[in-house]
Tab-separated table of N, CA and C and ligand atoms in Angstrom:
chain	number	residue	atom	x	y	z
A	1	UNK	N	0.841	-1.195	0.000
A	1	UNK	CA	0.000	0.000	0.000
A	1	UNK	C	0.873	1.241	0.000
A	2	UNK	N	0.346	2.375	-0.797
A	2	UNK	CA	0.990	3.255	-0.901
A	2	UNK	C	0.876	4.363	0.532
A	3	UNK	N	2.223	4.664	0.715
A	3	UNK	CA	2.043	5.551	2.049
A	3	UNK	C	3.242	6.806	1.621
A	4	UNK	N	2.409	8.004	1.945
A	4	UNK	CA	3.299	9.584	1.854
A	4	UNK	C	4.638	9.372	2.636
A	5	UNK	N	5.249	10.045	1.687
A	5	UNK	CA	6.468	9.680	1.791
A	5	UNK	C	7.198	10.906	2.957
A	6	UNK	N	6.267	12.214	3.299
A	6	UNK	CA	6.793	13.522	3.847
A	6	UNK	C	5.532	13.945	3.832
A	7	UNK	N	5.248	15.004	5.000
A	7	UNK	CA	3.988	15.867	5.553
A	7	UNK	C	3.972	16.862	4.521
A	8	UNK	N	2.571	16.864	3.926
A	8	UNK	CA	2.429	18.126	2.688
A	8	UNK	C	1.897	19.540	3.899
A	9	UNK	N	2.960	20.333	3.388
A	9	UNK	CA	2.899	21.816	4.126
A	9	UNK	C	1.463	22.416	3.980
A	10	UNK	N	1.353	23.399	4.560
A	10	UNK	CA	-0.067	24.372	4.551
A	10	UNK	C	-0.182	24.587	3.459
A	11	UNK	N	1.052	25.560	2.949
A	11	UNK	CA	0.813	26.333	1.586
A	11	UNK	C	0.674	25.218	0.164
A	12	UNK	N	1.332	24.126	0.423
A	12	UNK	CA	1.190	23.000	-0.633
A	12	UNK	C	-0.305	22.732	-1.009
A	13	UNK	N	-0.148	22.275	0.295
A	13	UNK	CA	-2.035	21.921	0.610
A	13	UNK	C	-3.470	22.922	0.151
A	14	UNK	N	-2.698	24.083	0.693
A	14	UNK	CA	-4.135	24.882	0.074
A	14	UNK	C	-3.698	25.772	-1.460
A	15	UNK	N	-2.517	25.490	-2.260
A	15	UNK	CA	-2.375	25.902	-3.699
A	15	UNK	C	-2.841	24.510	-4.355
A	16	UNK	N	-2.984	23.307	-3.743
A	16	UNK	CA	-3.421	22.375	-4.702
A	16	UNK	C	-5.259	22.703	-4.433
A	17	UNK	N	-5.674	22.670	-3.114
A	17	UNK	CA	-7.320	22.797	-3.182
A	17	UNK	C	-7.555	23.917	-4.044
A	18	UNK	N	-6.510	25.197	-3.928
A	18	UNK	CA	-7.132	26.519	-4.477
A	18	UNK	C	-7.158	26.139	-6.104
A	19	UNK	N	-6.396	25.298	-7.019
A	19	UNK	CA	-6.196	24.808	-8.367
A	19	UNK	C	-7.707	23.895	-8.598
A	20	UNK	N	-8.108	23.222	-7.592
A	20	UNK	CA	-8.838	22.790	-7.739
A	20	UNK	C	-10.481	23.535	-8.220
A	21	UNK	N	-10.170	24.633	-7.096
A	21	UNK	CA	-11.908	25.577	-6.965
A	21	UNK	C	-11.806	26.379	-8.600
A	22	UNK	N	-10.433	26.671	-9.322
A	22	UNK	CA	-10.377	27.259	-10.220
A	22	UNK	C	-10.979	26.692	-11.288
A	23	UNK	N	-10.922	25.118	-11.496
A	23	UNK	CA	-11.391	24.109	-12.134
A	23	UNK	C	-12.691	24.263	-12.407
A	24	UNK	N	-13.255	24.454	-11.152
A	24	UNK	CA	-15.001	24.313	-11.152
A	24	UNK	C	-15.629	25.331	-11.324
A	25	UNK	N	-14.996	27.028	-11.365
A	25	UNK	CA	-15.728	27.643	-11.889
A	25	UNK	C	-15.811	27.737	-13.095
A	26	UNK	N	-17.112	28.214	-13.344
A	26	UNK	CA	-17.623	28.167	-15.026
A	26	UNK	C	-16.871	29.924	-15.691
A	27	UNK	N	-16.747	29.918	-16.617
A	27	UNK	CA	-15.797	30.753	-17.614
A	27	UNK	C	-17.369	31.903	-17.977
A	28	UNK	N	-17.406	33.076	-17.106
A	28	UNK	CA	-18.596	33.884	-17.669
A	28	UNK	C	-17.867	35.328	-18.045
A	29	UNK	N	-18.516	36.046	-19.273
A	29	UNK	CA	-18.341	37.469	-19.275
A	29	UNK	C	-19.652	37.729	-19.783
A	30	UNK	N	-19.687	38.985	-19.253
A	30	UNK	CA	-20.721	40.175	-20.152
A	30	UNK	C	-21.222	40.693	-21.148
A	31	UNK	N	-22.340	40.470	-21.595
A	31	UNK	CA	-22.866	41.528	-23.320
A	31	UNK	C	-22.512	42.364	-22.950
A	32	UNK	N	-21.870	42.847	-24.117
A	32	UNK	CA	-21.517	44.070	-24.490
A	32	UNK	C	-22.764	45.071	-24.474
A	33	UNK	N	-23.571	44.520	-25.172
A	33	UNK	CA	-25.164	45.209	-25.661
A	33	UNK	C	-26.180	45.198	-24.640
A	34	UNK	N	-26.286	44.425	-23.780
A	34	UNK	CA	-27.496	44.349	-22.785
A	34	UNK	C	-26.775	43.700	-21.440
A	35	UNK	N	-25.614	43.803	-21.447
A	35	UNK	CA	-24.872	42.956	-19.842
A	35	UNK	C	-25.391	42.000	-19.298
A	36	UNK	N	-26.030	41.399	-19.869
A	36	UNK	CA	-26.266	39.860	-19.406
A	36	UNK	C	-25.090	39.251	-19.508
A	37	UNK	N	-25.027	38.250	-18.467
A	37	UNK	CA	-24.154	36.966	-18.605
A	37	UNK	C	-24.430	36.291	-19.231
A	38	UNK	N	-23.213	35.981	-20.206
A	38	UNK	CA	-23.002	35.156	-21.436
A	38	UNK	C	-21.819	34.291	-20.793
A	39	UNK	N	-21.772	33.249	-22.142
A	39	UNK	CA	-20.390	31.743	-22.435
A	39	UNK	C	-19.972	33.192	-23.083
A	40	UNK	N	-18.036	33.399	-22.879
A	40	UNK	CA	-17.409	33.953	-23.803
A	40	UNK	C	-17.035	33.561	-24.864
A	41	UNK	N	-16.955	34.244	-25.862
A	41	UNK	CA	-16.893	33.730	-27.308
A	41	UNK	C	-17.931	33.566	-28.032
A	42	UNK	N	-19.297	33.309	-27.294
A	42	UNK	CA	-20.962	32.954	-27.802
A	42	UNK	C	-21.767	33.852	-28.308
A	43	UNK	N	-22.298	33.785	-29.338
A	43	UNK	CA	-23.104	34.768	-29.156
A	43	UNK	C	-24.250	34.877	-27.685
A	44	UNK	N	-24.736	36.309	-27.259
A	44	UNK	CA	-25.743	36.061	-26.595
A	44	UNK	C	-27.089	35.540	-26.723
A	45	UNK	N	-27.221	34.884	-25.575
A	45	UNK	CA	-28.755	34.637	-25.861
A	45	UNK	C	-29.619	35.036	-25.321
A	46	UNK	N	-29.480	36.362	-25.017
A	46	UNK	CA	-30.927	37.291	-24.195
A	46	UNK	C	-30.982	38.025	-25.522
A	47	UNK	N	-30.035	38.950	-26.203
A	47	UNK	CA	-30.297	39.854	-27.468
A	47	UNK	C	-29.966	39.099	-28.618
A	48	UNK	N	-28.751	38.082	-28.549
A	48	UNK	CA	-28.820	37.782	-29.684
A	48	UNK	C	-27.334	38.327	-30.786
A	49	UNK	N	-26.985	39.291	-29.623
A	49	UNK	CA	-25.485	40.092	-30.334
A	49	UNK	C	-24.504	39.694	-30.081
A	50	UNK	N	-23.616	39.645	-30.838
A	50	UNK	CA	-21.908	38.994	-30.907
A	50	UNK	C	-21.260	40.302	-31.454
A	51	UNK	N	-20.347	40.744	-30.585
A	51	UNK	CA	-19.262	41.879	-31.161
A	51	UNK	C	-20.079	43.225	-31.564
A	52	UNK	N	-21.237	43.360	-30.828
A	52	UNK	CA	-22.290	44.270	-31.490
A	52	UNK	C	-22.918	44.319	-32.910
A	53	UNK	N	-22.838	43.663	-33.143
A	53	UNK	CA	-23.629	42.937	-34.174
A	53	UNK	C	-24.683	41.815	-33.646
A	54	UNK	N	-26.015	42.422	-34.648
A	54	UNK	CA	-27.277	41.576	-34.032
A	54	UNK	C	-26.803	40.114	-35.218
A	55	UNK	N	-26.675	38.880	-34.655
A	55	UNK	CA	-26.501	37.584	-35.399
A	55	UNK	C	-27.702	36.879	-35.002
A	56	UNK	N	-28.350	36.287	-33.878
A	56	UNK	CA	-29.825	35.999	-34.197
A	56	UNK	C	-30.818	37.012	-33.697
A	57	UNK	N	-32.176	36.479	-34.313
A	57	UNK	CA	-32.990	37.595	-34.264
A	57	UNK	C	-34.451	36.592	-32.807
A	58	UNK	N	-34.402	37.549	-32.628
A	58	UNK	CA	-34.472	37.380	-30.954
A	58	UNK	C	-36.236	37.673	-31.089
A	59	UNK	N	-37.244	36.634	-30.991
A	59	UNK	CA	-38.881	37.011	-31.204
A	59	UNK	C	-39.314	37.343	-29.822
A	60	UNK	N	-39.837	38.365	-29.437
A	60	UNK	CA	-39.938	38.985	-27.991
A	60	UNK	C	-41.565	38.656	-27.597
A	61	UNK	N	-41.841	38.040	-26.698
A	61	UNK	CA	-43.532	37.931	-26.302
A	61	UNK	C	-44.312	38.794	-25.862
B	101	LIG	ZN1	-26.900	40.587	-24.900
């Protein structure tokens, strides 16, 4: 059975958990056009604009 070979320090310990929490957050930015949270790179999907440009057209109820 495998057994640690040396006591992992504080700072070891919490730069590997902190690598970890980085993992799990999700990747968000802002429209440009209406500041909703968007996927970066996506177009939005509340307006519909990419780079300020309208790319889909968005049917409002
Ligand atoms: Zn938008």
């Amino acid at each position: 059975m495998a057994v640690p070979k040396g006591k992992v320090s504080k700072a070891r310990r919490n730069t590997r958990r902190s690598a970890v929490s980085k993992l799990t957050m999700p990747a968000m930015s802002t429209c440009s056009n209406c500041g909703a949270y968007k996927a970066p790179h996506k177009v939005c999907k509340q307006c519909g604009y990419y780079k300020g440009v309208a790319v889909l057209k968005i049917e409002e109820e």
